[in-house]
Short mmCIF file of C-alpha atoms and ligand atoms in Angstrom, two decimals:
data_model
loop_
_atom_site.label_atom_id
_atom_site.label_comp_id
_atom_site.label_asym_id
_atom_site.label_seq_id
_atom_site.Cartn_x
_atom_site.Cartn_y
_atom_site.Cartn_z
CA UNK W 1 -23.41 147.56 -88.27
CA UNK W 2 -26.63 145.74 -87.47
CA UNK W 3 -30.09 147.26 -87.58
CA UNK W 4 -33.38 145.97 -86.21
CA UNK W 5 -35.96 145.35 -88.90
CA UNK W 6 -39.64 145.59 -88.02
CA UNK W 7 -40.23 141.96 -88.86
CA UNK W 8 -38.08 139.48 -90.67
CA UNK W 9 -39.68 138.33 -93.91
CA UNK W 10 -42.09 135.55 -93.09
CA UNK W 11 -40.36 132.45 -91.81
CA UNK W 12 -43.05 129.92 -91.12
CA UNK W 13 -42.77 126.73 -89.15
CA UNK W 14 -44.20 124.93 -92.18
CA UNK W 15 -41.20 125.87 -94.33
CA UNK W 16 -43.10 126.30 -97.61
CA UNK W 17 -41.44 124.96 -100.76
CA UNK W 18 -41.65 128.35 -102.42
CA UNK W 19 -41.48 131.92 -101.28
CA UNK W 20 -43.08 134.35 -103.71
CA UNK W 21 -42.09 137.97 -104.18
CA UNK W 22 -45.49 138.98 -102.73
CA UNK W 23 -44.50 137.35 -99.41
CA UNK W 24 -41.75 139.91 -98.74
CA UNK W 25 -42.89 142.73 -96.43
CA UNK W 26 -42.82 145.93 -98.51
CA UNK W 27 -42.33 148.20 -95.49
CA UNK W 28 -39.11 146.44 -94.44
CA UNK W 29 -37.72 146.65 -97.96
CA UNK W 30 -38.58 150.37 -98.10
CA UNK W 31 -36.78 150.91 -94.77
CA UNK W 32 -33.69 149.07 -95.97
CA UNK W 33 -33.65 151.07 -99.23
CA UNK W 34 -33.95 154.32 -97.23
CA UNK W 35 -31.03 153.29 -95.03
CA UNK W 36 -28.69 151.73 -97.60
CA UNK W 37 -29.72 153.22 -100.94
CA UNK W 38 -30.51 151.41 -104.17
CA UNK W 39 -29.96 149.22 -106.09
CA UNK W 40 -29.83 146.90 -103.13
CA UNK W 41 -29.71 143.13 -102.81
CA UNK W 42 -31.49 141.79 -99.74
CA UNK W 43 -30.78 138.18 -98.77
CA UNK W 44 -32.80 136.41 -96.12
CA UNK W 45 -30.52 133.92 -94.37
CA UNK W 46 -33.40 132.32 -92.50
CA UNK W 47 -34.92 131.37 -95.85
CA UNK W 48 -31.57 129.93 -96.99
CA UNK W 49 -31.61 127.71 -93.89
CA UNK W 50 -35.20 126.66 -94.66
CA UNK W 51 -34.27 125.70 -98.20
CA UNK W 52 -31.32 123.71 -96.87
CA UNK W 53 -33.52 121.95 -94.32
CA UNK W 54 -35.97 120.80 -97.02
CA UNK W 55 -33.11 119.49 -99.14
CA UNK W 56 -31.61 117.61 -96.21
CA UNK W 57 -34.98 116.09 -95.40
CA UNK W 58 -35.63 114.88 -98.96
CA UNK W 59 -32.06 113.70 -99.56
CA UNK W 60 -31.23 112.47 -96.08
CA UNK W 61 -28.95 109.75 -97.44
CA UNK W 62 -27.00 111.96 -99.87
CA UNK W 63 -23.88 114.05 -99.61
CA UNK W 64 -25.18 117.56 -100.38
CA UNK W 65 -22.74 120.17 -101.63
CA UNK W 66 -23.84 123.76 -102.20
CA UNK W 67 -22.82 125.00 -105.68
CA UNK W 68 -20.98 128.14 -104.61
CA UNK W 69 -21.33 129.74 -108.05
CA UNK W 70 -24.97 130.58 -107.28
CA UNK W 71 -23.96 133.06 -104.59
CA UNK W 72 -20.47 133.30 -103.08
CA UNK W 73 -20.96 136.20 -100.66
CA UNK W 74 -19.04 135.31 -97.48
CA UNK W 75 -22.03 135.64 -95.16
CA UNK W 76 -24.12 133.34 -97.38
CA UNK W 77 -21.33 130.77 -97.45
CA UNK W 78 -20.98 130.92 -93.67
CA UNK W 79 -24.70 130.39 -93.18
CA UNK W 80 -24.70 127.36 -95.47
CA UNK W 81 -21.47 125.94 -94.02
CA UNK W 82 -23.04 126.18 -90.55
CA UNK W 83 -25.87 123.89 -91.68
CA UNK W 84 -23.31 121.14 -92.31
CA UNK W 85 -23.52 121.04 -96.11
CA UNK W 86 -20.36 120.75 -98.21
CA UNK W 87 -19.33 123.08 -101.03
CA UNK W 88 -19.10 122.44 -104.77
CA UNK W 89 -16.61 124.83 -106.33
CA UNK W 90 -15.87 125.75 -109.93
CA UNK W 91 -12.57 127.56 -109.42
CA UNK W 92 -9.70 127.99 -106.98
CA UNK W 93 -11.28 131.29 -105.97
CA UNK W 94 -14.45 129.51 -104.92
CA UNK W 95 -12.43 126.86 -103.06
CA UNK W 96 -10.56 129.54 -101.09
CA UNK W 97 -13.78 131.41 -100.28
CA UNK W 98 -15.55 128.20 -99.24
CA UNK W 99 -12.72 127.17 -96.92
CA UNK W 100 -12.55 130.69 -95.47
CA UNK W 101 -16.27 130.51 -94.73
CA UNK W 102 -15.82 127.29 -92.78
CA UNK W 103 -16.87 124.51 -95.15
CA UNK W 104 -15.08 121.38 -94.05
CA UNK W 105 -15.79 119.38 -97.22
CA UNK W 106 -15.11 120.76 -100.70
CA UNK W 107 -15.72 119.24 -104.13
CA UNK W 108 -13.77 121.04 -106.85
CA UNK W 109 -15.32 120.53 -110.30
CA UNK W 110 -12.46 121.38 -112.63
CA UNK W 111 -13.79 122.52 -116.02
CA UNK W 112 -10.78 123.18 -118.27
CA UNK W 113 -8.92 124.35 -115.15
CA UNK W 114 -6.19 126.98 -115.38
CA UNK W 115 -2.79 125.73 -114.09
CA UNK W 116 -2.84 128.43 -111.42
CA UNK W 117 -6.11 127.01 -110.09
CA UNK W 118 -4.76 123.45 -109.99
CA UNK W 119 -1.62 124.62 -108.13
CA UNK W 120 -3.73 126.36 -105.53
CA UNK W 121 -6.27 123.58 -105.02
CA UNK W 122 -3.64 120.82 -104.85
CA UNK W 123 -1.78 122.92 -102.27
CA UNK W 124 -4.93 123.43 -100.18
CA UNK W 125 -5.83 119.75 -100.38
CA UNK W 126 -2.81 118.92 -98.23
CA UNK W 127 -4.72 120.31 -95.23
CA UNK W 128 -8.38 120.06 -96.24
CA UNK W 129 -10.98 117.53 -97.35
CA UNK W 130 -11.03 118.31 -101.07
CA UNK W 131 -12.07 115.93 -103.85
CA UNK W 132 -11.46 116.87 -107.47
CA UNK W 133 -13.83 116.11 -110.33
CA UNK W 134 -12.14 115.91 -113.73
CA UNK W 135 -13.87 116.12 -117.08
CA UNK W 136 -10.89 115.46 -119.37
CA UNK W 137 -8.02 113.01 -119.50
CA UNK W 138 -5.56 115.92 -119.76
CA UNK W 139 -6.63 117.10 -116.33
CA UNK W 140 -5.45 113.77 -114.88
CA UNK W 141 -1.99 114.33 -116.36
CA UNK W 142 -1.89 117.87 -115.05
CA UNK W 143 -2.89 116.71 -111.56
CA UNK W 144 -0.28 113.91 -111.63
CA UNK W 145 2.39 116.48 -112.58
CA UNK W 146 1.44 118.34 -109.41
CA UNK W 147 1.73 115.26 -107.23
CA UNK W 148 -2.00 114.94 -106.58
CA UNK W 149 -3.07 111.53 -105.26
CA UNK W 150 -6.35 112.36 -103.57
CA UNK W 151 -10.04 111.59 -104.03
CA UNK W 152 -11.24 111.89 -107.58
CA UNK W 153 -14.51 111.81 -109.51
CA UNK W 154 -14.69 111.48 -113.28
CA UNK W 155 -17.28 113.79 -114.82
CA UNK W 156 -19.07 112.18 -117.72
CA UNK W 157 -20.93 113.84 -120.53
CA UNK W 158 -24.31 112.16 -120.05
CA UNK W 159 -25.77 113.22 -123.40
CA UNK W 160 -28.79 114.40 -121.38
CA UNK W 161 -29.30 118.13 -121.16
CA UNK W 162 -32.04 120.11 -119.42
CA UNK W 163 -32.58 123.52 -117.91
CA UNK W 164 -34.28 126.88 -118.27
CA UNK W 165 -32.28 128.01 -121.34
CA UNK W 166 -30.07 126.43 -123.99
CA UNK W 167 -27.06 128.30 -122.57
CA UNK W 168 -27.24 126.38 -119.29
CA UNK W 169 -27.80 122.84 -120.62
CA UNK W 170 -24.31 121.52 -119.98
CA UNK W 171 -25.27 117.84 -120.21
CA UNK W 172 -25.29 117.86 -124.00
CA UNK W 173 -22.41 120.31 -124.46
CA UNK W 174 -19.16 118.51 -125.42
CA UNK W 175 -17.24 121.08 -123.36
CA UNK W 176 -18.37 119.28 -120.21
CA UNK W 177 -17.34 115.80 -119.15
CA UNK W 178 -15.69 112.79 -120.69
CA UNK W 179 -17.65 111.33 -123.63
CA UNK W 180 -19.42 108.11 -122.66
CA UNK W 181 -17.27 105.83 -124.81
CA UNK W 182 -14.06 107.15 -123.19
CA UNK W 183 -15.17 106.91 -119.55
CA UNK W 184 -13.90 103.39 -118.78
CA UNK W 185 -10.48 104.24 -120.29
CA UNK W 186 -10.19 107.49 -118.32
CA UNK W 187 -11.17 105.73 -115.08
CA UNK W 188 -8.53 103.03 -115.64
CA UNK W 189 -5.92 105.64 -116.43
CA UNK W 190 -6.77 107.45 -113.19
CA UNK W 191 -6.58 104.20 -111.23
CA UNK W 192 -3.23 103.29 -112.77
CA UNK W 193 -1.89 106.68 -111.84
CA UNK W 194 -2.77 105.96 -108.22
CA UNK W 195 -5.68 108.37 -107.81
CA UNK W 196 -8.35 107.39 -105.31
CA UNK W 197 -11.19 107.15 -107.87
CA UNK W 198 -14.44 107.37 -105.92
CA UNK W 199 -17.02 107.50 -108.68
CA UNK W 200 -18.69 109.22 -111.60
CA UNK W 201 -20.22 112.67 -111.77
CA UNK W 202 -22.74 114.16 -114.20
CA UNK W 203 -24.80 117.34 -114.43
CA UNK W 204 -27.66 117.91 -116.88
CA UNK W 205 -28.04 121.70 -116.59
CA UNK W 206 -29.54 124.42 -114.44
CA UNK W 207 -33.09 125.45 -113.58
CA UNK W 208 -34.80 122.11 -114.23
CA UNK W 209 -38.37 122.52 -113.05
CA UNK W 210 -41.14 120.91 -115.01
CA UNK W 211 -42.33 117.34 -114.98
CA UNK W 212 -40.82 116.45 -118.34
CA UNK W 213 -37.46 117.48 -117.04
CA UNK W 214 -37.78 115.09 -114.09
CA UNK W 215 -37.46 112.57 -116.87
CA UNK W 216 -34.16 114.26 -117.63
CA UNK W 217 -32.98 113.55 -114.07
CA UNK W 218 -34.03 109.91 -114.48
CA UNK W 219 -32.29 109.63 -117.84
CA UNK W 220 -29.15 111.24 -116.45
CA UNK W 221 -28.96 108.83 -113.50
CA UNK W 222 -29.70 105.85 -115.76
CA UNK W 223 -26.83 106.86 -118.04
CA UNK W 224 -24.42 107.26 -115.12
CA UNK W 225 -25.42 103.84 -113.77
CA UNK W 226 -24.85 102.33 -117.22
CA UNK W 227 -21.35 103.80 -117.23
CA UNK W 228 -20.64 102.59 -113.67
CA UNK W 229 -21.55 99.08 -114.88
CA UNK W 230 -19.30 99.46 -117.89
CA UNK W 231 -16.41 100.50 -115.64
CA UNK W 232 -17.14 97.52 -113.35
CA UNK W 233 -16.52 95.33 -116.42
CA UNK W 234 -12.94 96.60 -116.37
CA UNK W 235 -12.63 95.44 -112.73
CA UNK W 236 -12.78 98.90 -111.16
CA UNK W 237 -15.59 99.16 -108.62
CA UNK W 238 -16.91 102.68 -108.15
CA UNK W 239 -18.82 103.30 -104.94
CA UNK W 240 -20.16 106.83 -105.50
CA UNK W 241 -22.19 108.77 -108.04
CA UNK W 242 -22.78 112.49 -108.03
CA UNK W 243 -25.77 113.54 -110.12
CA UNK W 244 -25.09 117.29 -110.04
CA UNK W 245 -27.49 120.11 -109.30
CA UNK W 246 -29.95 121.99 -111.46
CA UNK W 247 -32.95 121.83 -109.11
CA UNK W 248 -35.25 124.56 -110.39
CA UNK W 249 -37.37 127.11 -108.55
CA UNK W 250 -40.52 128.81 -109.89
CA UNK W 251 -39.82 132.26 -111.33
CA UNK W 252 -43.37 132.77 -112.63
CA UNK W 253 -46.54 132.83 -110.54
CA UNK W 254 -47.94 130.09 -112.76
CA UNK W 255 -45.07 127.69 -112.07
CA UNK W 256 -45.21 125.19 -109.23
CA UNK W 257 -42.29 124.35 -106.99
CA UNK W 258 -40.30 121.21 -107.51
CA UNK W 259 -41.48 118.31 -105.40
CA UNK W 260 -38.20 117.27 -103.78
CA UNK W 261 -39.58 113.99 -102.45
CA UNK W 262 -40.68 112.98 -105.97
CA UNK W 263 -37.31 114.01 -107.36
CA UNK W 264 -35.43 112.03 -104.71
CA UNK W 265 -37.64 108.98 -105.38
CA UNK W 266 -37.00 109.27 -109.14
CA UNK W 267 -33.25 109.39 -108.58
CA UNK W 268 -33.31 106.40 -106.25
CA UNK W 269 -35.49 104.44 -108.64
CA UNK W 270 -33.04 105.11 -111.45
CA UNK W 271 -30.15 103.98 -109.25
CA UNK W 272 -31.94 100.64 -109.00
CA UNK W 273 -30.68 98.06 -106.56
CA UNK W 274 -27.15 99.40 -106.64
CA UNK W 275 -26.42 101.35 -103.54
CA UNK W 276 -23.68 103.82 -104.35
CA UNK W 277 -23.03 106.82 -102.13
CA UNK W 278 -25.20 109.52 -103.71
CA UNK W 279 -24.04 113.10 -104.11
CA UNK W 280 -26.03 116.15 -105.23
CA UNK W 281 -24.87 119.73 -105.66
CA UNK W 282 -27.71 122.26 -105.84
CA UNK W 283 -26.97 125.97 -105.99
CA UNK W 284 -30.03 127.92 -107.11
CA UNK W 285 -32.41 125.92 -104.90
CA UNK W 286 -30.75 127.15 -101.71
CA UNK W 287 -30.56 130.84 -102.44
CA UNK W 288 -32.85 131.98 -105.29
CA UNK W 289 -36.04 132.77 -103.38
CA UNK W 290 -34.03 134.05 -100.40
CA UNK W 291 -33.08 137.18 -102.35
CA UNK W 292 -34.68 140.28 -103.82
CA UNK W 293 -33.19 143.22 -105.67
CA UNK W 294 -34.67 146.57 -104.65
CA UNK W 295 -34.44 149.34 -107.22
CA UNK W 296 -35.67 152.92 -107.54
CA UNK W 297 -37.56 154.50 -110.44
CA UNK W 298 -35.66 157.37 -112.08
CA UNK W 299 -37.71 158.04 -115.20
CA UNK W 300 -41.18 157.20 -116.48
CA UNK W 301 -41.72 157.60 -120.20
CA UNK W 302 -45.06 156.88 -121.84
CA UNK W 303 -44.62 155.61 -125.42
CA UNK W 304 -47.17 154.25 -127.92
CA UNK W 305 -46.00 150.69 -127.22
CA UNK W 306 -45.46 150.66 -123.47
CA UNK W 307 -44.63 152.78 -120.45
CA UNK W 308 -40.84 152.68 -120.19
CA UNK W 309 -39.86 152.66 -116.55
CA UNK W 310 -36.20 153.53 -116.04
CA UNK W 311 -34.80 152.17 -112.78
CA UNK W 312 -31.38 152.36 -111.15
CA UNK W 313 -30.65 148.61 -111.45
CA UNK W 314 -29.74 147.13 -114.78
CA UNK W 315 -28.05 144.23 -116.51
CA UNK W 316 -24.85 145.01 -114.61
CA UNK W 317 -26.68 144.22 -111.35
CA UNK W 318 -28.89 141.38 -112.58
CA UNK W 319 -27.69 139.89 -115.87
CA UNK W 320 -30.12 136.99 -116.20
CA UNK W 321 -32.91 138.78 -118.16
CA UNK W 322 -30.39 140.12 -120.70
CA UNK W 323 -28.39 136.90 -121.00
CA UNK W 324 -31.16 134.28 -120.94
CA UNK W 325 -34.36 136.31 -121.39
CA UNK W 326 -35.00 135.09 -117.85
CA UNK W 327 -38.29 136.05 -116.23
CA UNK W 328 -38.08 137.62 -112.76
CA UNK W 329 -41.21 138.70 -110.93
CA UNK W 330 -41.36 142.45 -110.35
CA UNK W 331 -43.48 144.27 -107.82
CA UNK W 332 -44.15 147.83 -106.76
CA UNK W 333 -43.26 148.51 -103.12
CA UNK W 334 -45.31 151.71 -102.82
CA UNK W 335 -47.83 151.80 -99.99
CA UNK W 336 -50.69 153.00 -102.24
CA UNK W 337 -50.15 150.37 -104.96
CA UNK W 338 -53.76 149.16 -104.67
CA UNK W 339 -55.13 152.63 -105.47
CA UNK W 340 -53.16 153.11 -108.67
CA UNK W 341 -54.36 152.15 -112.12
CA UNK W 342 -52.45 149.30 -113.73
CA UNK W 343 -50.29 149.99 -116.77
CA UNK W 344 -48.24 147.85 -119.11
CA UNK W 345 -44.56 148.56 -118.53
CA UNK W 346 -41.08 147.74 -119.71
CA UNK W 347 -38.61 148.11 -116.86
CA UNK W 348 -35.18 149.14 -118.10
CA UNK W 349 -31.81 149.89 -116.53
CA UNK W 350 -29.29 152.69 -117.09
CA UNK W 351 -26.89 150.69 -119.29
CA UNK W 352 -26.30 151.66 -122.91
CA UNK W 353 -27.51 148.36 -124.41
CA UNK W 354 -30.97 147.49 -125.69
CA UNK W 355 -30.63 144.17 -123.84
CA UNK W 356 -30.69 146.16 -120.61
CA UNK W 357 -34.27 145.47 -119.53
CA UNK W 358 -35.21 143.70 -116.31
CA UNK W 359 -38.78 142.99 -117.41
CA UNK W 360 -40.87 143.49 -120.53
CA UNK W 361 -44.64 143.76 -120.94
CA UNK W 362 -45.43 143.66 -117.24
CA UNK W 363 -48.53 145.04 -115.60
CA UNK W 364 -47.60 147.29 -112.69
CA UNK W 365 -49.41 149.91 -110.60
CA UNK W 366 -48.65 153.09 -112.58
CA UNK W 367 -45.03 153.78 -111.57
CA UNK W 368 -43.89 157.28 -110.63
CA UNK W 369 -40.46 158.80 -110.15
CA UNK W 370 -38.79 157.70 -106.86
CA UNK W 371 -41.03 154.65 -106.40
CA UNK W 372 -39.31 151.49 -105.24
CA UNK W 373 -39.68 148.20 -107.11
CA UNK W 374 -38.56 144.75 -106.01
CA UNK W 375 -37.29 142.04 -108.34
CA UNK W 376 -37.86 138.50 -107.12
CA UNK W 377 -35.73 135.35 -107.02
CA UNK W 378 -32.60 137.47 -107.13
CA UNK W 379 -30.62 135.40 -104.62
CA UNK W 380 -29.12 133.01 -107.20
CA UNK W 381 -26.83 134.12 -110.01
CA UNK W 382 -27.68 137.75 -109.27
CA UNK W 383 -24.92 139.57 -107.38
CA UNK W 384 -22.63 136.73 -108.44
CA UNK W 385 -22.92 137.66 -112.11
CA UNK W 386 -22.88 141.43 -111.53
CA UNK W 387 -20.28 143.45 -113.42
CA UNK W 388 -18.96 146.98 -113.57
CA UNK W 389 -19.71 147.44 -117.29
CA UNK W 390 -20.43 151.09 -118.16
CA UNK W 391 -18.30 151.86 -115.05
CA UNK W 392 -21.24 151.10 -112.83
CA UNK W 393 -20.28 150.20 -109.25
CA UNK W 394 -21.90 147.03 -107.96
CA UNK W 395 -24.78 147.28 -105.47
CA UNK W 396 -24.66 146.68 -101.73
CA UNK W 397 -25.88 143.41 -100.23
CA UNK W 398 -27.84 143.25 -96.97
CA UNK W 399 -28.34 140.11 -94.91
CA UNK W 400 -31.55 139.57 -92.96
CA UNK W 401 -30.90 137.15 -90.17
CA UNK W 402 -33.14 136.31 -87.26
CA UNK W 403 -34.93 139.67 -87.27
CA UNK W 404 -31.84 141.81 -87.80
CA UNK W 405 -30.19 143.28 -90.87
CA UNK W 406 -26.48 143.75 -91.52
CA UNK W 407 -24.32 144.74 -94.45
CA UNK W 408 -22.86 141.66 -96.19
CA UNK W 409 -21.14 143.61 -98.97
CA UNK W 410 -20.81 147.38 -99.05
CA UNK W 411 -21.81 149.32 -102.13
CA UNK W 412 -18.92 149.63 -104.57
CA UNK W 413 -17.78 153.18 -105.27
CA UNK W 414 -16.48 154.87 -108.39
CA UNK W 415 -13.05 154.97 -106.71
CA UNK W 416 -13.21 151.18 -106.33
CA UNK W 417 -13.51 150.86 -110.09
CA UNK W 418 -9.95 152.03 -110.69
CA UNK W 419 -8.25 150.31 -107.77
CA UNK W 420 -6.48 147.73 -109.93
CA UNK W 421 -5.09 150.25 -112.38
CA UNK W 422 -1.42 151.26 -112.29
CA UNK W 423 -0.50 154.81 -111.23
CA UNK W 424 -0.34 157.20 -114.17
C1 LIG N 1 -21.28 120.96 -112.18
C2 LIG N 1 -22.37 121.80 -111.61
N1 LIG N 1 -22.88 121.48 -110.42
C3 LIG N 1 -23.86 122.20 -109.85
C4 LIG N 1 -24.39 123.30 -110.48
C5 LIG N 1 -25.48 124.04 -109.78
O1 LIG N 1 -26.58 124.25 -110.56
P1 LIG N 1 -27.91 124.85 -109.94
O2 LIG N 1 -27.60 126.17 -109.37
O3 LIG N 1 -28.82 124.92 -111.09
O4 LIG N 1 -28.36 123.89 -108.90
C6 LIG N 1 -23.91 123.66 -111.75
C7 LIG N 1 -24.50 124.78 -112.51
O5 LIG N 1 -25.30 124.55 -113.42
C8 LIG N 1 -22.86 122.89 -112.32
O6 LIG N 1 -22.36 123.23 -113.51
N1 LIG N 2 -25.99 131.36 -114.48
C1 LIG N 2 -27.11 130.48 -114.79
C2 LIG N 2 -26.97 129.12 -114.21
C3 LIG N 2 -25.74 128.43 -114.70
C4 LIG N 2 -25.19 127.53 -113.70
C5 LIG N 2 -23.80 127.13 -113.96
N2 LIG N 2 -23.61 125.89 -114.67
C6 LIG N 2 -28.41 131.15 -114.41
O1 LIG N 2 -28.41 132.27 -113.98
O2 LIG N 2 -29.45 130.59 -114.57
#
């Protein structure tokens, strides 16, 4: 079903590098909540296209693959596939969903891949453009056993980690990538086995925003280049490097957006006079500010420390605050917000865990029962990391597209929760 919305959230010709929560029209979000209930994810596909356009402009010479893990809803994937980007996938499930959505180029980054995933991806590669990135010598053996002879990247552990939280700094975590001193040996093994080794891959982490961390991008590229040179010493010429994703977006009002042109220049400078085919694989950057989570206030409880505002979305809908202490902007959608006094609040969900808070110590117009609140930057790693813990059905997802809204994912029901269980 499609519904007209009064006005699509502002899509300006200028394509600003950031869209703040305040830029979303409250009346439209209230209408959508009235029609579809809460909690509700709203994803603006026009904004996703804008984010893609800025990336393509800054990295016009690079192969850009969308990291599907940021948001794998079919309608989002279709929108991104239509812009001509490729897909970076972390599992066979993501590969299948990306191909179904129409991506014609897939990069599968196999992290400790289950055999079932390798079987599926190798099977699909017979008919599709799929390259596989391996981060362990064992994965080469397991691919050879399956008769794989396609395009391959070797993921290196760059020893350079960056990102918004220690749990997302993969570049220094030995779980990810081949250690530097083993890279040349793994590349020669892959070549001897007859794989079409295209190049090296590295990823520093996720949510890299500030200026210091641009240095992390430079250091990562410099390390990859060093390893490409080392491999060249063994007479294998690599013609591509993929420097991963991790491009951050501002979650706080005080943060500035990443300057993509500066980032692209830093990467090119670090590549030096070599001219390998450059690949990048951003996820968050495409979808984060294209999404909000709309939630309704159920309880308001004044306490000596704070006003506890109980809403109907929690860590099962948006895990990031509980998992990473991530900051998401939060805003009242009531029409008389300006007339209310401001109070200090802690916004909590309905889950039986003290980690279940969406925001702590936030000033909000005094919330009342049934008010609607919006949580910003919910388009990346939001619905994707939702769970049914506490037997809570997952929220619905609405797409805004060219002035219309449609359901991208229906609200899960309590009956859905038991659909995998055997008959008793
Ligand atoms: C290998 C790889 N590529 C790309 C990404 C996308 O990261 P982001 O969404 O921060 O751009 C990730 C996630 O951190 C990743 O692990
Ligand atoms: N899930 C993380 C990003 C991790 C990306 C995967 N390597 C987040 O919400 O910030």
